[in-house]
Short mmCIF file of C-alpha atoms and ligand atoms in Angstrom, two decimals:
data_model
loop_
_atom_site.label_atom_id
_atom_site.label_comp_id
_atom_site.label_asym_id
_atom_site.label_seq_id
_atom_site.Cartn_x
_atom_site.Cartn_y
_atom_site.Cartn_z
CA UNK U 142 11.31 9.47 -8.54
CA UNK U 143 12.56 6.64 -6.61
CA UNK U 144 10.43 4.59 -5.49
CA UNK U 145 11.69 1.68 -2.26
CA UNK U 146 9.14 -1.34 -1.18
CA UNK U 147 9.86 -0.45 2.48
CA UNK U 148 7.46 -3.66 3.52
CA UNK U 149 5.48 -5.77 0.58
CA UNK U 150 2.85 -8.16 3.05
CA UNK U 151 0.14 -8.25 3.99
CA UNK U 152 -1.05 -8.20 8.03
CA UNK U 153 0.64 -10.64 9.42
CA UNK U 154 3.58 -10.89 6.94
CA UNK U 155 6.16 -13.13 5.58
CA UNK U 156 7.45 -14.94 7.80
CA UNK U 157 4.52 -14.87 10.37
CA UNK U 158 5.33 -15.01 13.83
CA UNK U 159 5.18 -18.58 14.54
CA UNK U 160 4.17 -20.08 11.31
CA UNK U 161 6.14 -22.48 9.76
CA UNK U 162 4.52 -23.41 6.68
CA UNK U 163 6.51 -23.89 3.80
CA UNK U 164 6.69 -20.25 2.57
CA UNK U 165 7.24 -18.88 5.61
CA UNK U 166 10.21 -21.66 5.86
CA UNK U 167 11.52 -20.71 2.67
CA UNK U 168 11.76 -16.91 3.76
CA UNK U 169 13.71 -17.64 6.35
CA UNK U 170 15.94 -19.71 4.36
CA UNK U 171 16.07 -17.18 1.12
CA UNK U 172 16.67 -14.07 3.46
CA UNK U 173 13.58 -12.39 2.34
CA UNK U 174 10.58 -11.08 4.00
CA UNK U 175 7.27 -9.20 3.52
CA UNK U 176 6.68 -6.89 6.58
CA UNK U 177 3.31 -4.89 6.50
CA UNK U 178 2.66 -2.25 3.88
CA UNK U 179 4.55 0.89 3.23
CA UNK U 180 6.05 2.72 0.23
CA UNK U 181 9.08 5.19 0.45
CA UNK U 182 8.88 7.60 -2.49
CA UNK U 183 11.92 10.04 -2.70
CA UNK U 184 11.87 13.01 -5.13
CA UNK U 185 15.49 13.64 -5.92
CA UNK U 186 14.51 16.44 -7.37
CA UNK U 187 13.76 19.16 -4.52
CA UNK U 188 15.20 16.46 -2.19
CA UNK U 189 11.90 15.47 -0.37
CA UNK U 190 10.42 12.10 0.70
CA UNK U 191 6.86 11.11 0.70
CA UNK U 192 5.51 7.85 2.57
CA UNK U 193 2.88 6.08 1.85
CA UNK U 194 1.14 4.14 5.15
CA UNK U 195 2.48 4.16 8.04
CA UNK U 196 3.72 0.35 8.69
CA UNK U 197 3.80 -0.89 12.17
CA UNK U 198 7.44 -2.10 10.91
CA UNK U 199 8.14 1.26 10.10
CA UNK U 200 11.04 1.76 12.30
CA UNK U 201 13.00 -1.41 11.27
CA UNK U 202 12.23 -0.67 7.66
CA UNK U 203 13.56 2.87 7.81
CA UNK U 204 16.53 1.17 9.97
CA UNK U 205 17.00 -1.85 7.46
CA UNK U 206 16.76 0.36 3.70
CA UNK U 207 18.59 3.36 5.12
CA UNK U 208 16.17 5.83 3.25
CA UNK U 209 15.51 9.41 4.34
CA UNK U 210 13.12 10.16 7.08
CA UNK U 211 9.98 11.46 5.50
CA UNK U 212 8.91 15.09 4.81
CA UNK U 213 5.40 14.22 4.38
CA UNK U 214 2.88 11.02 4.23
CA UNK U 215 -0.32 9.79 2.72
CA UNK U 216 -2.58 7.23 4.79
CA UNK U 217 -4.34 5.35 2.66
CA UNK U 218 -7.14 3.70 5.11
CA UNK U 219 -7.19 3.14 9.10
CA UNK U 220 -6.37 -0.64 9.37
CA UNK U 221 -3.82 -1.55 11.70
CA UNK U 222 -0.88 -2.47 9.09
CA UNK U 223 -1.04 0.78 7.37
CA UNK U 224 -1.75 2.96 9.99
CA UNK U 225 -0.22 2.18 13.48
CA UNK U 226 3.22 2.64 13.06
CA UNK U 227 2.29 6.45 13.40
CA UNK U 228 3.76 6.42 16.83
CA UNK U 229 7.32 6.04 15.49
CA UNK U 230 7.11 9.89 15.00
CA UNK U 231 7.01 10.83 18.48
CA UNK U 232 10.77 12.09 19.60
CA UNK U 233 12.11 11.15 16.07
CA UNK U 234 9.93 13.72 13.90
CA UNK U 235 9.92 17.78 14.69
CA UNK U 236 7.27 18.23 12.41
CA UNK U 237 5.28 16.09 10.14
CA UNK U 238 2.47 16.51 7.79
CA UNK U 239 0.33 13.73 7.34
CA UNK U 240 -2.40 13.82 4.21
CA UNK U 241 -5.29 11.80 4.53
CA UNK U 242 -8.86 11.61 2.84
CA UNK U 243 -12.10 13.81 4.18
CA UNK U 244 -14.68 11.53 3.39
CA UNK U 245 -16.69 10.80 6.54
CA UNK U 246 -16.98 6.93 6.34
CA UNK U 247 -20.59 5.85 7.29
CA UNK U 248 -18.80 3.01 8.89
CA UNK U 249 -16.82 4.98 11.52
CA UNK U 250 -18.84 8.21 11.19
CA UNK U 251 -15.35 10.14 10.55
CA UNK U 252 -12.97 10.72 7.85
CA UNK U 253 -9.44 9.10 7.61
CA UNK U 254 -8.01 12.48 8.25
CA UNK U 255 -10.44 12.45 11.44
CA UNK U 256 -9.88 9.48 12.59
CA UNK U 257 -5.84 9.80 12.42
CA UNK U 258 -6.25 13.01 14.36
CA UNK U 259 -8.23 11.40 17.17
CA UNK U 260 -6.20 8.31 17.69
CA UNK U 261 -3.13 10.22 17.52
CA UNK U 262 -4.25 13.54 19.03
CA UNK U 263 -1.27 13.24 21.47
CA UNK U 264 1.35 13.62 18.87
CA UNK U 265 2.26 17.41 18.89
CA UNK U 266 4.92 16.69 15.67
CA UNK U 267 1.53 15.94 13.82
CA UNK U 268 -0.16 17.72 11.31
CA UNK U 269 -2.92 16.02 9.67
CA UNK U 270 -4.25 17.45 6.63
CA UNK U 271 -7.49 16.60 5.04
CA UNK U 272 -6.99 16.34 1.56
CA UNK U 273 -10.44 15.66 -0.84
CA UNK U 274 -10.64 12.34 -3.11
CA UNK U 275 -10.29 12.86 -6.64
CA UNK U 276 -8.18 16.35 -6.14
CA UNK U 277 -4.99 16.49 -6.91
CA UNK U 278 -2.78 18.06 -4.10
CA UNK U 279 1.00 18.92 -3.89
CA UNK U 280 3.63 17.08 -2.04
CA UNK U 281 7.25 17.37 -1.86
CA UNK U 282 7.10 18.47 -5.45
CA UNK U 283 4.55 15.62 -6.79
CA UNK U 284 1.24 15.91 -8.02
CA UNK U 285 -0.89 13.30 -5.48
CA UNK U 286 -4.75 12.06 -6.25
CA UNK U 287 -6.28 9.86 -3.73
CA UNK U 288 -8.59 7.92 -5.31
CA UNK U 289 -11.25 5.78 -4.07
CA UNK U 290 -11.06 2.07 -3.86
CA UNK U 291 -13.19 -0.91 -2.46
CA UNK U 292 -12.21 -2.45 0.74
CA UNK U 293 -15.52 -3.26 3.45
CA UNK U 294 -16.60 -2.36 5.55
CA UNK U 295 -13.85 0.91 5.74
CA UNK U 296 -13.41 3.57 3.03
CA UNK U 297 -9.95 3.21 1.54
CA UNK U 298 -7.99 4.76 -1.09
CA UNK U 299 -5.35 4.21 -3.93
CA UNK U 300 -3.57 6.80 -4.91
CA UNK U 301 -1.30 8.16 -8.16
CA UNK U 302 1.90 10.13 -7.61
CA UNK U 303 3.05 12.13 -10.61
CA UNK U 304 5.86 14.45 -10.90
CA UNK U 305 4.97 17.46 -12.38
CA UNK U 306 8.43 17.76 -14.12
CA UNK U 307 10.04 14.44 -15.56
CA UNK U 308 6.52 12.97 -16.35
CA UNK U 309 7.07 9.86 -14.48
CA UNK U 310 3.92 8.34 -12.41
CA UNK U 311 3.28 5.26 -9.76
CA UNK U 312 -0.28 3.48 -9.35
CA UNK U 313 -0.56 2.29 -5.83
CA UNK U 314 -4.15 0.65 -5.70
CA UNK U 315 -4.30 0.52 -2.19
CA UNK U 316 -6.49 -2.64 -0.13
CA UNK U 317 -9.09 -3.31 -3.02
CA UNK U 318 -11.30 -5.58 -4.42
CA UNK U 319 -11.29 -5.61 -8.41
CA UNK U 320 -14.21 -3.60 -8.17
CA UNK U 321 -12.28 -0.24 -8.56
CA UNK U 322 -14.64 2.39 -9.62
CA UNK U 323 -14.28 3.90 -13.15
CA UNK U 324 -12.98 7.55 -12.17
CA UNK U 325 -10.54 6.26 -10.30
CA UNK U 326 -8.80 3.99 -12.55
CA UNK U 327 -8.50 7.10 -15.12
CA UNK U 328 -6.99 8.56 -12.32
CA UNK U 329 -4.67 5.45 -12.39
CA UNK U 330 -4.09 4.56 -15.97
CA UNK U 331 -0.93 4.47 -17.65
CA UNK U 332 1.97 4.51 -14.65
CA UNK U 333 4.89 3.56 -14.89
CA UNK U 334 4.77 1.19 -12.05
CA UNK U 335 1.93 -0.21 -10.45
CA UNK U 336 1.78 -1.45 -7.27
CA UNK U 337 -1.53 -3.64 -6.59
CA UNK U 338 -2.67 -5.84 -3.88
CA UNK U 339 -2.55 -9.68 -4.57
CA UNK U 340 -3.46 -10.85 -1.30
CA UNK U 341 -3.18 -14.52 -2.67
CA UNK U 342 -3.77 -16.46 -6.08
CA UNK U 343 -7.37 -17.06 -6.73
CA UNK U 344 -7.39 -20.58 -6.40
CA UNK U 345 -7.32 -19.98 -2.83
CA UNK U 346 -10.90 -18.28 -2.80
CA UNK U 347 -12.63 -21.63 -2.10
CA UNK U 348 -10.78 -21.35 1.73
CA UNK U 349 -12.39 -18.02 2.41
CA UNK U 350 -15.85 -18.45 3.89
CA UNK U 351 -17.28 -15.37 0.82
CA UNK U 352 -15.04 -17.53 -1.16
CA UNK U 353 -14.34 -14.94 -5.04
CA UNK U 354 -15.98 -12.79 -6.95
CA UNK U 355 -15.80 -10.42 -9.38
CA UNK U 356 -14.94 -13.69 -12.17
CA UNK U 357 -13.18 -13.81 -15.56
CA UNK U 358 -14.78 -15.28 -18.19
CA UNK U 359 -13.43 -18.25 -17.32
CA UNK U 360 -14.24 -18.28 -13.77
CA UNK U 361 -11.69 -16.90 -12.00
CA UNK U 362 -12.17 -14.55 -9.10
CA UNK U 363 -10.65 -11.55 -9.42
CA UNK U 364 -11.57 -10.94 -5.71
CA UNK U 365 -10.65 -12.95 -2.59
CA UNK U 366 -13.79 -12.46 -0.08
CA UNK U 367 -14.45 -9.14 -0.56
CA UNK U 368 -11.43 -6.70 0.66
CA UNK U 369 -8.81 -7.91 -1.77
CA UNK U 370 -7.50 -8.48 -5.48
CA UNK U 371 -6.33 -11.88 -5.97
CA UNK U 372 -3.23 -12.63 -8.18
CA UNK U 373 -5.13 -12.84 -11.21
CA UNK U 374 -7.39 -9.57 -10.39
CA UNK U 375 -4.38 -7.46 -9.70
CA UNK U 376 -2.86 -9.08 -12.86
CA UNK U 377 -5.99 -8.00 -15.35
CA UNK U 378 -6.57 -4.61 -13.33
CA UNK U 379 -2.47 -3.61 -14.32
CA UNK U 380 -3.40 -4.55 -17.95
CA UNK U 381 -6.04 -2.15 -18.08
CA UNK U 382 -4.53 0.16 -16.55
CA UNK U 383 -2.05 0.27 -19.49
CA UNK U 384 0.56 -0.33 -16.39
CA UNK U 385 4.62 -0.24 -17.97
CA UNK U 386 5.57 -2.28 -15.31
CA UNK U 387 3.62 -4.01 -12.23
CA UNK U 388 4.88 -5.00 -8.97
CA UNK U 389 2.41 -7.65 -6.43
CA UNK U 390 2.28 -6.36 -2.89
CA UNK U 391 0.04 -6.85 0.68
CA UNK U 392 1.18 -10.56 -0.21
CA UNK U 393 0.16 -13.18 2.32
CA UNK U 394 2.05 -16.21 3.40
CA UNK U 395 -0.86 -18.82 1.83
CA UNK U 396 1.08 -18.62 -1.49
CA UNK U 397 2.48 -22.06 -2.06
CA UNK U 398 6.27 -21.59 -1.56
CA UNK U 399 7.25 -22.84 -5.40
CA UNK U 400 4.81 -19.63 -6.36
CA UNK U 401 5.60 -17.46 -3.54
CA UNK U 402 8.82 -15.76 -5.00
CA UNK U 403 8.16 -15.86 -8.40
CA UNK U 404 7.72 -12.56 -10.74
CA UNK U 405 6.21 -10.16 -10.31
CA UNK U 406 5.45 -10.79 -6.49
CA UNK U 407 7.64 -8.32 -4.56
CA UNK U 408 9.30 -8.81 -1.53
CA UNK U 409 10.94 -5.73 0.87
CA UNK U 410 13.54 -3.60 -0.13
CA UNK U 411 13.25 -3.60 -3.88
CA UNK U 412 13.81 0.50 -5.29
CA UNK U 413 12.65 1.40 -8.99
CA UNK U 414 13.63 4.75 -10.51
CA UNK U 415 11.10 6.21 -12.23
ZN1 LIG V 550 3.49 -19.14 7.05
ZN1 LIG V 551 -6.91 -2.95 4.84
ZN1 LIG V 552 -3.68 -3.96 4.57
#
């Protein structure tokens, strides 16, 4: 399994467009960015690709890693930077099956799967396909569990992709707060790589108007507001999830620039084999 960070930020990413703060500064000068969330996972195996999230940077990622075009994707939730580069497929893509979850979300009324269908009914290469949370399905040869996650108002979903053969596994906890519910993380546990959101360290909760919850012992939020892991709650969640190794992604541009590039906060383009 090989496994490419096609875009490691969060929304807006690093640099922002227009922002000049010190991080975004130092991106510019280091060469390194964060553009909105996707995940490129090749099986070298049967020689398939699977995405996960479409990025609305989707066609200068594929452009800027040189990776294969996708035989499949997963959408993890509906929000704009995981979802709307889905567009990229028309004239580029004969055919392309898209998996998403079938839980009607009381917020929307529809499932992800539905809701991809509607706003891209106009896409004939599409083929969305409903796939139930907590049920392992088959995707260019990997064994694929969405799982749910916490992420208001919107339903979202992490997700573990196994390969049946060589053993090897990636976490992906999708937007979350700490609060990830029990089944899922034993759908989670013991990868080996993780991939969890860090929208920003935790000391940073006082700035949001929810401000943290979800504290250690000590008093540190493990949640910023109530969509997202902080630093420290993606940290403790990859410890208990037994995780081999951990990677920090959907990383905004408030992390002080002497913390924004340090380990293990990712930034685009790095691969693991797995
Ligand atoms: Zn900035
Ligand atoms: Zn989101
Ligand atoms: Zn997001």
């Amino acid at each position: 399994m090989r496994v490419t960070l096609l875009g490691a930020g969060d929304t807006t990413g690093t640099p922002t467009v227009g922002c000049d703060c010190d991080t975004c500064e130092a991106a510019r000068e280091r060469g390194v960015e964060r553009t909105r969330f996707s995940v490129h996972v090749e099986n070298e195996r049967v020689d398939e690709s699977l995405l996960i999230d479409f990025s609305p940077d989707f066609r200068y990622q594929f452009l800027r890693e040189d990776v294969p075009l996708p035989d499949a994707a997963v959408i993890t939730h509906i929000h704009f930077d995981h979802l709307d580069g889905l567009g990229n497929v028309f004239r580029v893509f004969d055919s392309l099956s898209v998996y998403a979850a079938d839980e009607t979300d009381p917020q929307t009324g529809k499932s992800v799967a539905e809701t991809v269908r509607d706003d891209y009914h106009y896409l004939d290469p599409l083929e969305v396909r409903p796939a139930t949370p907590l049920e392992t399905i088959h995707v260019c040869g990997f064994d694929v569990t969405l799982v749910p996650v916490e992420h208001p108002p919107l339903v979202c979903y992490g997700l573990a992709i196994e390969d049946p053969v060589t053993g090897s596994k990636l976490s992906v906890s999708g937007d979350t707060s700490y609060n990830v519910p029990e089944e899922s993380r034993e759908v989670l546990a013991d990868p080996d790589l993780l991939l969890a959101d860090a929208i920003v360290p935790a000391n940073l909760c006082e700035y949001h108007p929810a401000g943290g919850r979800h504290e250690t012992d000590d008093g540190v939020p493990r949640t910023f507001g109530t969509k997202h892991m902080t630093r420290e709650g993606a940290l403790d969640l990859a410890a208990e999830l037994n995780a081999e190794r951990t990677r920090l992604v959907h990383l905004a541009h408030y992390y002080p620039a002497d913390e924004a590039f340090e380990e293990p906060l990712a930034v685009d383009g790095e691969r693991y084999e797995l």
